mmCIF file of C-alpha atoms in Angstrom:
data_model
loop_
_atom_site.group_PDB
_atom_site.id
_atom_site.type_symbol
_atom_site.label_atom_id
_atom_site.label_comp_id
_atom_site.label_asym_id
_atom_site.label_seq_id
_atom_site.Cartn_x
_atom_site.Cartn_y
_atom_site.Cartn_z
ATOM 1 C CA UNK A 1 56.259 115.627 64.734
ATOM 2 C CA UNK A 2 57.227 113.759 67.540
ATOM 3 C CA UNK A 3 60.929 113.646 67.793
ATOM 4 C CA UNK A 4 61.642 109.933 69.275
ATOM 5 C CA UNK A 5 64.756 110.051 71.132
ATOM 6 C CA UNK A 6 67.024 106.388 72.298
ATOM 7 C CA UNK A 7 67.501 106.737 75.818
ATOM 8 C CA UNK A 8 71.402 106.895 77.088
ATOM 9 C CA UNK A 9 72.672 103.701 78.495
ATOM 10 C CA UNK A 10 74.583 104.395 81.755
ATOM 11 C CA UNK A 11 77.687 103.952 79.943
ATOM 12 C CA UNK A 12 76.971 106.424 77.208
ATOM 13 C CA UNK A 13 75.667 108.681 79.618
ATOM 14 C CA UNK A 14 79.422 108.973 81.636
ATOM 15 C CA UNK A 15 80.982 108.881 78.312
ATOM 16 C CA UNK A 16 79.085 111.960 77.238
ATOM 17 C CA UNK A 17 80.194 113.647 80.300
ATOM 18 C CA UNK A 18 83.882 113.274 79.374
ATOM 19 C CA UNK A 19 83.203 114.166 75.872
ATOM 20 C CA UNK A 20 81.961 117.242 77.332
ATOM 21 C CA UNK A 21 85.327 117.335 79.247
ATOM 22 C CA UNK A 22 87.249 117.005 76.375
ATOM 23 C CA UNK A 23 85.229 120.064 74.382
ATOM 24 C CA UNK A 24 86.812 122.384 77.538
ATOM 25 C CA UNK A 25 90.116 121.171 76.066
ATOM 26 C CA UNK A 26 89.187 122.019 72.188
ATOM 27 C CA UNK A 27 88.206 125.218 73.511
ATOM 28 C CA UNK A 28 91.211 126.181 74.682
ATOM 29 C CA UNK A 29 93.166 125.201 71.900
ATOM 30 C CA UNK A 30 94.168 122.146 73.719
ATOM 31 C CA UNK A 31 93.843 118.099 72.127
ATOM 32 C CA UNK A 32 90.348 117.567 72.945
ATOM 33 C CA UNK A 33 90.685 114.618 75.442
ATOM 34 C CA UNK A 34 88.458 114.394 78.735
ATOM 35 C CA UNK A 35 87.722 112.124 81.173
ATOM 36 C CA UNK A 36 85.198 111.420 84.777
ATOM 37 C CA UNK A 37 85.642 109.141 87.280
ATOM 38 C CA UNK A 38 82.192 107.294 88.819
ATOM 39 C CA UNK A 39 81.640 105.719 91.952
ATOM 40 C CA UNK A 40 78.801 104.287 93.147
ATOM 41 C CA UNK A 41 76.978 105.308 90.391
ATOM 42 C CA UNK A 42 78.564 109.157 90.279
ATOM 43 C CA UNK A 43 80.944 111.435 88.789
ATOM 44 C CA UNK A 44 83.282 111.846 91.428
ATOM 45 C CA UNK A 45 86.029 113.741 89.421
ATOM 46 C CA UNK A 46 86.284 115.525 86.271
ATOM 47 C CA UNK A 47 89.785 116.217 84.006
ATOM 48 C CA UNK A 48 90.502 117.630 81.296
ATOM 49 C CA UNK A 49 93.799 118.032 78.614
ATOM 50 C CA UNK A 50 95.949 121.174 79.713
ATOM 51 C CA UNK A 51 99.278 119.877 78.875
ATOM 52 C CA UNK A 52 100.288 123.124 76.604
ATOM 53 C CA UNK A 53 98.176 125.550 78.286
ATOM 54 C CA UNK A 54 99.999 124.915 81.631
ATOM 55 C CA UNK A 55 103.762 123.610 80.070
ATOM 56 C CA UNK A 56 103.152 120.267 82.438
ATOM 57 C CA UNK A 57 103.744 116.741 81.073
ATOM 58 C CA UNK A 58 101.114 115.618 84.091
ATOM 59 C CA UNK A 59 98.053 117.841 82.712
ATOM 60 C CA UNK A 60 96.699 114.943 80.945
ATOM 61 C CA UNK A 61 93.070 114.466 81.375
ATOM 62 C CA UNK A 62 93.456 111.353 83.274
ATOM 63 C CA UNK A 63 96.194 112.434 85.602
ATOM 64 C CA UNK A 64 93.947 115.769 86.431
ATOM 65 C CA UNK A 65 90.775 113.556 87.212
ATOM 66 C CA UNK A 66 93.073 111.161 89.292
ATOM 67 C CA UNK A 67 94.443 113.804 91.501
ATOM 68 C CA UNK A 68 91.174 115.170 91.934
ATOM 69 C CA UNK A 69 89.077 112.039 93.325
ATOM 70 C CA UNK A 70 92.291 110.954 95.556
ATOM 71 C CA UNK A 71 92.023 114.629 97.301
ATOM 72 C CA UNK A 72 87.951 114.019 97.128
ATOM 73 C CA UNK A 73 88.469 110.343 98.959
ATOM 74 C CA UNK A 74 91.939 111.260 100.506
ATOM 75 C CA UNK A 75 92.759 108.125 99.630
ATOM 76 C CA UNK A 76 95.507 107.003 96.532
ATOM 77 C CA UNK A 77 93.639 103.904 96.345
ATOM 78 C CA UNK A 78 90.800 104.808 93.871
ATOM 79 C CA UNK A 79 89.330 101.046 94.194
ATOM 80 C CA UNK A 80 85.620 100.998 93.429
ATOM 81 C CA UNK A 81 86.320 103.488 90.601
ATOM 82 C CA UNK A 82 85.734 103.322 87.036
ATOM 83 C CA UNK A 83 87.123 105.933 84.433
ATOM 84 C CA UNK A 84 85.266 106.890 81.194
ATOM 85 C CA UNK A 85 88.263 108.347 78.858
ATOM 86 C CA UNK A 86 87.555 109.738 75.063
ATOM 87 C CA UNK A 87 90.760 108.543 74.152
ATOM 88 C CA UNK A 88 93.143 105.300 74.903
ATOM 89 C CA UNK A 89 95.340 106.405 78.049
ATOM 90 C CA UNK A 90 99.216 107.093 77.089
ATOM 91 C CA UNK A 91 101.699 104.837 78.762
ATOM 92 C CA UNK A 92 101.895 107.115 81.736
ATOM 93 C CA UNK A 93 98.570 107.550 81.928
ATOM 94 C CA UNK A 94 97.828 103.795 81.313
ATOM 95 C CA UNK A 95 100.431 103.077 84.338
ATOM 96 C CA UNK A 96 98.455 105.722 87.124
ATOM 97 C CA UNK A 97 95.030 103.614 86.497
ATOM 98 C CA UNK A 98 96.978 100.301 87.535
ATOM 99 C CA UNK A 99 98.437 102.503 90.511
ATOM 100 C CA UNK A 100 95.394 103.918 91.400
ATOM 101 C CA UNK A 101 93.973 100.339 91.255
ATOM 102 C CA UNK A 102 90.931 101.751 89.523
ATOM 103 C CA UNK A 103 88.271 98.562 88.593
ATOM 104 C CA UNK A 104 87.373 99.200 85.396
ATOM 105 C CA UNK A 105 88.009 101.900 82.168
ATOM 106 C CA UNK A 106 85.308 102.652 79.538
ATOM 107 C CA UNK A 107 87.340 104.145 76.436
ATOM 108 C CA UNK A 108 86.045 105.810 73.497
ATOM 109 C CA UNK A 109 87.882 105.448 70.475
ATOM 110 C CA UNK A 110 92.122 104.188 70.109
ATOM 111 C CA UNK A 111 94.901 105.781 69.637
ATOM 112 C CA UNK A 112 97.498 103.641 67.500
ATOM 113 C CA UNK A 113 99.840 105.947 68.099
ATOM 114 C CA UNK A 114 100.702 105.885 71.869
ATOM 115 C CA UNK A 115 97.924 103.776 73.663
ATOM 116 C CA UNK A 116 98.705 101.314 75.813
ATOM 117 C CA UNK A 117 95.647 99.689 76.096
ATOM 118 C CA UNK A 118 96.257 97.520 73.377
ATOM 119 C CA UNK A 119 97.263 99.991 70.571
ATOM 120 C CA UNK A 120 101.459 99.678 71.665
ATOM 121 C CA UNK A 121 101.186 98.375 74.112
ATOM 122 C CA UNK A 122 98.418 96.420 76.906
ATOM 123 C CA UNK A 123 99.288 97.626 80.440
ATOM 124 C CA UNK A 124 96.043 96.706 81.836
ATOM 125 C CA UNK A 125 96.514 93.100 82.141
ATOM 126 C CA UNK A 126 100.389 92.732 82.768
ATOM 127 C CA UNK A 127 100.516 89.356 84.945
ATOM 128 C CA UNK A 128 102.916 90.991 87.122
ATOM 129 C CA UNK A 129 101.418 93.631 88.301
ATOM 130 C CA UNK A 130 99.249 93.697 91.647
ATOM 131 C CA UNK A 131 96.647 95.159 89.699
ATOM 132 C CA UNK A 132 94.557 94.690 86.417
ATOM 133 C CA UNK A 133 92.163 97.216 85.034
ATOM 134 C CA UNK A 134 89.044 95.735 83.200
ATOM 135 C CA UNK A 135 88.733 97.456 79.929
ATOM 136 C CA UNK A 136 85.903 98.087 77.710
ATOM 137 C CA UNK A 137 86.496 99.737 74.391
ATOM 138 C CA UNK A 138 84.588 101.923 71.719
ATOM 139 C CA UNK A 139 81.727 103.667 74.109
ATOM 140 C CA UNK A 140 80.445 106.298 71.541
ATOM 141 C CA UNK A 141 83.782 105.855 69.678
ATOM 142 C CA UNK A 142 82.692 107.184 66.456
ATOM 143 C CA UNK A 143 81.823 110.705 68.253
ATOM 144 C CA UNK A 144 84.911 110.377 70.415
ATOM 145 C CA UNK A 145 87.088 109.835 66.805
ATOM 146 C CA UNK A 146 85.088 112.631 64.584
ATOM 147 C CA UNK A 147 86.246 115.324 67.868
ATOM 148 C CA UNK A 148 89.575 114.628 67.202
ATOM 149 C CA UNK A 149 89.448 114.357 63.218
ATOM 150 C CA UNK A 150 87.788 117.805 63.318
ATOM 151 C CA UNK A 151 89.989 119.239 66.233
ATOM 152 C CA UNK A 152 93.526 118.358 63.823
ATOM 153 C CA UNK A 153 91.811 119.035 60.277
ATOM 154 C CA UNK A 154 91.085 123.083 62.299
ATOM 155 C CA UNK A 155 94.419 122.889 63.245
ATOM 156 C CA UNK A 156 95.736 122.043 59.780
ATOM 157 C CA UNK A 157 93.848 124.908 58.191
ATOM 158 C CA UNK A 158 94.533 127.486 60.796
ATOM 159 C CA UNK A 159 98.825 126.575 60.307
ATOM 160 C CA UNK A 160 98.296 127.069 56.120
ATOM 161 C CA UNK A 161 96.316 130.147 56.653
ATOM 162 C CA UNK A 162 98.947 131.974 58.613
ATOM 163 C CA UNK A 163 101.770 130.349 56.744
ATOM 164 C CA UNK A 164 99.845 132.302 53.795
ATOM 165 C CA UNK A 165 99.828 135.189 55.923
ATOM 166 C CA UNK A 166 102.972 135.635 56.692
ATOM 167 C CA UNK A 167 104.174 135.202 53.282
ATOM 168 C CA UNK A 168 102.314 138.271 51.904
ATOM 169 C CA UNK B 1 146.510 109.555 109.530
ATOM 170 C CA UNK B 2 145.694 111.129 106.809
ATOM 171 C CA UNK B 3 141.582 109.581 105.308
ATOM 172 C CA UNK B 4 141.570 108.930 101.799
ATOM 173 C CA UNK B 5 138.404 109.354 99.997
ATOM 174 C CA UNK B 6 137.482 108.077 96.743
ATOM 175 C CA UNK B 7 136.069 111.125 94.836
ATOM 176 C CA UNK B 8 132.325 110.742 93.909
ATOM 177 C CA UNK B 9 131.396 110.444 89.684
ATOM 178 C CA UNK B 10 129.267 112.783 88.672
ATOM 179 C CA UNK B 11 126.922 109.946 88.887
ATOM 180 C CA UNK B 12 126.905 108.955 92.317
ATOM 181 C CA UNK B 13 126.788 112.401 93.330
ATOM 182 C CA UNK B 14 123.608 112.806 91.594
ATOM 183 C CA UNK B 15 122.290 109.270 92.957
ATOM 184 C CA UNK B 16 123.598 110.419 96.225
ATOM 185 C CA UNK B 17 120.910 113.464 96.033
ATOM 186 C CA UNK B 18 118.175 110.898 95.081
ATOM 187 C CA UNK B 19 119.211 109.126 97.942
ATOM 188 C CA UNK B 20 119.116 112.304 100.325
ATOM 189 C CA UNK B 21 115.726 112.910 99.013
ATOM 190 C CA UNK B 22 114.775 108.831 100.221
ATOM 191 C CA UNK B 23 116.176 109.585 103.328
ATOM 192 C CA UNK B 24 113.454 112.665 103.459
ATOM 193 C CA UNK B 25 110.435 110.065 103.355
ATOM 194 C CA UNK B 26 111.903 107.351 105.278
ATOM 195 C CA UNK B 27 111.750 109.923 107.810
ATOM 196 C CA UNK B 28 107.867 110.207 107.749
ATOM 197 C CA UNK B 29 107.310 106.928 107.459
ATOM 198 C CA UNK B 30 107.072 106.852 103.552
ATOM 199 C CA UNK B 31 108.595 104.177 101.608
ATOM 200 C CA UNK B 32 112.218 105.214 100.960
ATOM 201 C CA UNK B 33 112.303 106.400 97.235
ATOM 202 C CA UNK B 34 113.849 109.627 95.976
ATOM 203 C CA UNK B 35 115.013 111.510 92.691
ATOM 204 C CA UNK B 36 116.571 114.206 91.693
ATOM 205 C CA UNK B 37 116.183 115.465 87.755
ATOM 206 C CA UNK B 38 119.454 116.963 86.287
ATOM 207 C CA UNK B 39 119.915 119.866 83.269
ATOM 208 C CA UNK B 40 123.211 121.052 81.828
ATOM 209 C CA UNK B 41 125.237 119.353 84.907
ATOM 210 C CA UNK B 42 122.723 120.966 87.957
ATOM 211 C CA UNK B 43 120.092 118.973 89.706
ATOM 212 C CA UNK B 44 116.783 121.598 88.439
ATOM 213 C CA UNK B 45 114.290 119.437 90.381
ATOM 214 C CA UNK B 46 114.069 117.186 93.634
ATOM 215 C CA UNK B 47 111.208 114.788 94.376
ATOM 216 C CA UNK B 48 110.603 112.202 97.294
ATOM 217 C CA UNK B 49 107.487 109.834 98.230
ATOM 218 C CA UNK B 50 104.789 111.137 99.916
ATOM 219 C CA UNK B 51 102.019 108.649 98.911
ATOM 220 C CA UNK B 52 101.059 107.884 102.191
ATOM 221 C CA UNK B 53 100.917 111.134 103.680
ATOM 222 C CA UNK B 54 99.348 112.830 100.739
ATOM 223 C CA UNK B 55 96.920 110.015 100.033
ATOM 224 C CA UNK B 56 97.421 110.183 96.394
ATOM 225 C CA UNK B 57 98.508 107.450 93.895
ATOM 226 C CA UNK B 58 100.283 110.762 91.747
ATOM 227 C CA UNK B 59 102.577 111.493 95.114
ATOM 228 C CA UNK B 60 105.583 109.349 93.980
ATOM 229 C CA UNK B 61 108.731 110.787 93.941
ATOM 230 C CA UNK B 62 109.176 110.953 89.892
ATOM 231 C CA UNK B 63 106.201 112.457 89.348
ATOM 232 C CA UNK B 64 106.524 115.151 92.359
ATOM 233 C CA UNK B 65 109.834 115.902 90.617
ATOM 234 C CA UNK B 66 108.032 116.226 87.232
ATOM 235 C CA UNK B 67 106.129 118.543 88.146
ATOM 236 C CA UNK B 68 108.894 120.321 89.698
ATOM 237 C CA UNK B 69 111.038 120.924 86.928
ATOM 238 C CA UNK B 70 108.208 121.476 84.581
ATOM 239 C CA UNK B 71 106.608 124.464 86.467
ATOM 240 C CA UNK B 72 110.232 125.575 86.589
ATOM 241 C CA UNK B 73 111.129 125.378 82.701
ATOM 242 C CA UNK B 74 107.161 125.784 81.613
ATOM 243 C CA UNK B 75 107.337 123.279 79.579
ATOM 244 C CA UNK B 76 106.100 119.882 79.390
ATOM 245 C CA UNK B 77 108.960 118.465 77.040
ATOM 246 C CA UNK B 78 111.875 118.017 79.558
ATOM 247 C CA UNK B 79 114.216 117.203 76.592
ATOM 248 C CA UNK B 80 118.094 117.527 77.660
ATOM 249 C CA UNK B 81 117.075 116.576 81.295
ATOM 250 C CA UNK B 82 118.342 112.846 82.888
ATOM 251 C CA UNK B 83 116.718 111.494 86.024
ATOM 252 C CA UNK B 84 118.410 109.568 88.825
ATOM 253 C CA UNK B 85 116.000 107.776 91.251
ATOM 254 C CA UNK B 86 116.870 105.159 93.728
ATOM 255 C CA UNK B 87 114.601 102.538 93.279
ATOM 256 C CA UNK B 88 113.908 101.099 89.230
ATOM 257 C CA UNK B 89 110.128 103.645 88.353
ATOM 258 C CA UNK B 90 106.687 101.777 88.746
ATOM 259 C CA UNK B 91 104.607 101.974 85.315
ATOM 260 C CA UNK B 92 102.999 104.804 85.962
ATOM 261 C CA UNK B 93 106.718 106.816 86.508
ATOM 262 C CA UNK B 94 107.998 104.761 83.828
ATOM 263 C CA UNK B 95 105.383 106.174 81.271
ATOM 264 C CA UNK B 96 105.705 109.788 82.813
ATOM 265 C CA UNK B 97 109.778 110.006 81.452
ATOM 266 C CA UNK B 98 108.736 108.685 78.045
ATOM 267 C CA UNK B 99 105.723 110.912 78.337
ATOM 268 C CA UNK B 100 107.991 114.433 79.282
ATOM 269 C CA UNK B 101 110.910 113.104 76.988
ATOM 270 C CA UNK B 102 113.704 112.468 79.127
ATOM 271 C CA UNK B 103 116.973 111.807 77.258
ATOM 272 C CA UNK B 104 118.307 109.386 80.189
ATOM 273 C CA UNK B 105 117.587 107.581 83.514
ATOM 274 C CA UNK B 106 119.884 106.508 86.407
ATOM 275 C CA UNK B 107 118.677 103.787 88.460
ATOM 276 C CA UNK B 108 119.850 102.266 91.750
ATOM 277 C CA UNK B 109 118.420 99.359 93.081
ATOM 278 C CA UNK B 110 115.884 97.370 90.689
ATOM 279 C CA UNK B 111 111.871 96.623 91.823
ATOM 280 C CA UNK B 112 111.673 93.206 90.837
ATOM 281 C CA UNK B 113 107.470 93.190 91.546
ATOM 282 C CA UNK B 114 106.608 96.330 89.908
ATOM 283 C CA UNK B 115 109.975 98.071 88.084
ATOM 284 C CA UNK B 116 109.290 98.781 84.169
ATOM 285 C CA UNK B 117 112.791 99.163 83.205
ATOM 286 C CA UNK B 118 112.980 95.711 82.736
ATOM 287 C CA UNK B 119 111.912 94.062 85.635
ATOM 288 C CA UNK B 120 107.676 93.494 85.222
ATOM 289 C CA UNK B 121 107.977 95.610 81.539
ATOM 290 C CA UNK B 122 110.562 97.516 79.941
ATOM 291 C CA UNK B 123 108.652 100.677 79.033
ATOM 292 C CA UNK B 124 111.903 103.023 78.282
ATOM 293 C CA UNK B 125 112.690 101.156 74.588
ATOM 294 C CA UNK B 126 108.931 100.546 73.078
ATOM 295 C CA UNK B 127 110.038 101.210 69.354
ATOM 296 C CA UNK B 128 106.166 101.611 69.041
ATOM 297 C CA UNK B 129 106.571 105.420 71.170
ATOM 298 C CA UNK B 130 107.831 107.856 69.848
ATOM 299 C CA UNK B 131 110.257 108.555 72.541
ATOM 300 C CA UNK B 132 112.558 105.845 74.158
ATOM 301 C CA UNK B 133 114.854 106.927 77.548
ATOM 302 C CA UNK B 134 118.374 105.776 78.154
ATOM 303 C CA UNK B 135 118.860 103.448 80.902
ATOM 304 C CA UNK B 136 121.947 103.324 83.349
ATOM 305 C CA UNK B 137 121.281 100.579 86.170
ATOM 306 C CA UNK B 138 123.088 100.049 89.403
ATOM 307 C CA UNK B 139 124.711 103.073 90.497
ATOM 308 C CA UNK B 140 124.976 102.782 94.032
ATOM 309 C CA UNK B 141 122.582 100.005 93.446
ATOM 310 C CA UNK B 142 123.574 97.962 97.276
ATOM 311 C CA UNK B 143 123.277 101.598 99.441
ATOM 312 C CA UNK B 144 119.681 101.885 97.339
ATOM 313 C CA UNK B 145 119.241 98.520 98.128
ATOM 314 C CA UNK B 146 120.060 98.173 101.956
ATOM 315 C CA UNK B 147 118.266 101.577 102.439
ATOM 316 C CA UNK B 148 114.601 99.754 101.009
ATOM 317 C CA UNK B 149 115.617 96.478 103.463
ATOM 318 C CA UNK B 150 116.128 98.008 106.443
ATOM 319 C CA UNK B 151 113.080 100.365 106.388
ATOM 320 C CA UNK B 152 110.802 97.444 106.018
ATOM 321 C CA UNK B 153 112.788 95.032 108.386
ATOM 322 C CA UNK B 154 111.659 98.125 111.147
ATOM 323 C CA UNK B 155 108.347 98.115 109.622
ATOM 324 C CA UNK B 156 107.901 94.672 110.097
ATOM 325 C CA UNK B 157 109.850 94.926 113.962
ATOM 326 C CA UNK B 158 107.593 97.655 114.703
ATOM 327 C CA UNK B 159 104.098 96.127 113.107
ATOM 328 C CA UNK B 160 105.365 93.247 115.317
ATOM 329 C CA UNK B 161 105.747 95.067 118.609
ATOM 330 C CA UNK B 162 102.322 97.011 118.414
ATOM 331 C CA UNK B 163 100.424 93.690 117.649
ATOM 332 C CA UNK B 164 102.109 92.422 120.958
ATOM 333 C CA UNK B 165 101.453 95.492 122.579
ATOM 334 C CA UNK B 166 97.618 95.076 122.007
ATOM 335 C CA UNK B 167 97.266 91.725 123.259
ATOM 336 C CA UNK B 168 98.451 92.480 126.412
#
């Protein structure tokens, strides 16, 4: 049997690479929520969520990929970049793309919750900023979603079995 | 004859050490902005501007002092802690309190092109988050104030005198 196979687009492609980000994050224990950042057609940077692992409100995916292409380009202006996030950036988060002045942001699936690009609030095309990020929603968002679902419904189980536990 | 000093609040002492910390970049040529963060009446963290120097868009004084104060409590909530920062944060500072759950921020001189405590946004009471900061404005707002002024007045003076320079 042949096994017929649809080819990535480009987009899919970097968004698989920060899913794969964001499985370093489950793996650890962490929110699984990764990121890359592309130029010129590559992955220039790579983050992923360590917030509890290293006690730091900056571990965010995001803020770990930023740091890591300014120190590649030495530059803070990251213009020419696009991100690829699994998740809708937090406010902070949200706020270091329009500093970074970063072109464009492919995001997986929302978060209702917290994000700001749209969800609470739309930071990526405040008027009166210097800066607005192009943003194009729901690149593989149904895989980015089920990582999450399946990361808190572990979670969930693990709590109730050592509640149990410690009850005997 | 004898001097008589007003005695500092607690406030402007602590906006004082933001201000110190200002001074710190003005002196390398940074933008002059500077914080302090502050725990159980003692400043635990100090942070200044070093975007230029460190060429990255995370180098702004609230976020240096961030990371400061989390690497010193290890953890990422900074509950209990208030900030005071001399000039009003940019979004991506404004969504890095809310983010590490600062109880209250203390702001000098407002940013009326990028400031999110009011000015462009007002990021610090979005009912939607699940954490809103307290917001004191204006203490020593002017000396904040004049500080910003003058170091671009000798920016422009000395942006002036090269480009005469050259065309000699």
């Amino acid at each position: 049997m042949i096994k017929i196979r649809r080819r990535l687009t480009e987009d899919e492609k970097f968004m698989r690479a920060a899913i794969k980000e964001a499985e370093k994050a489950g793996a650890i224990g962490e929110v699984p929520i990764g990121c890359v950042i592309v130029k010129d057609g590559k992955i220039i940077a790579r983050g992923y969520n360590k917030r509890k692992k290293e006690g730091n409100t900056l571990s965010h995916a995001e803020i770990k990929a930023i740091d890591k292409a300014c120190k590649k380009t030495g530059d803070w202006r990251l213009e020419g970049c696009s991100m690829y996030v699994t998740l809708e950036p937090c406010p902070m988060c949200a706020g270091a793309l329009v500093q970074a002045r970063i072109d464009r942001v492919y995001i997986g699936c929302m978060n209702p919750k917290a994000g700001c690009a749209g969800s609470v609030l739309d930071m990526f095309s405040v008027e009166g900023f210097n800066h607005q990020v192009e943003c194009v929603k729901g690149i593989l968002g149904d895989e980015c979603s089920e990582m999450l679902k399946n990361f808190f419904k572990d979670l969930r189980k693990r709590l109730k079995e050592e509640k149990k536990a410690s009850e005997i």
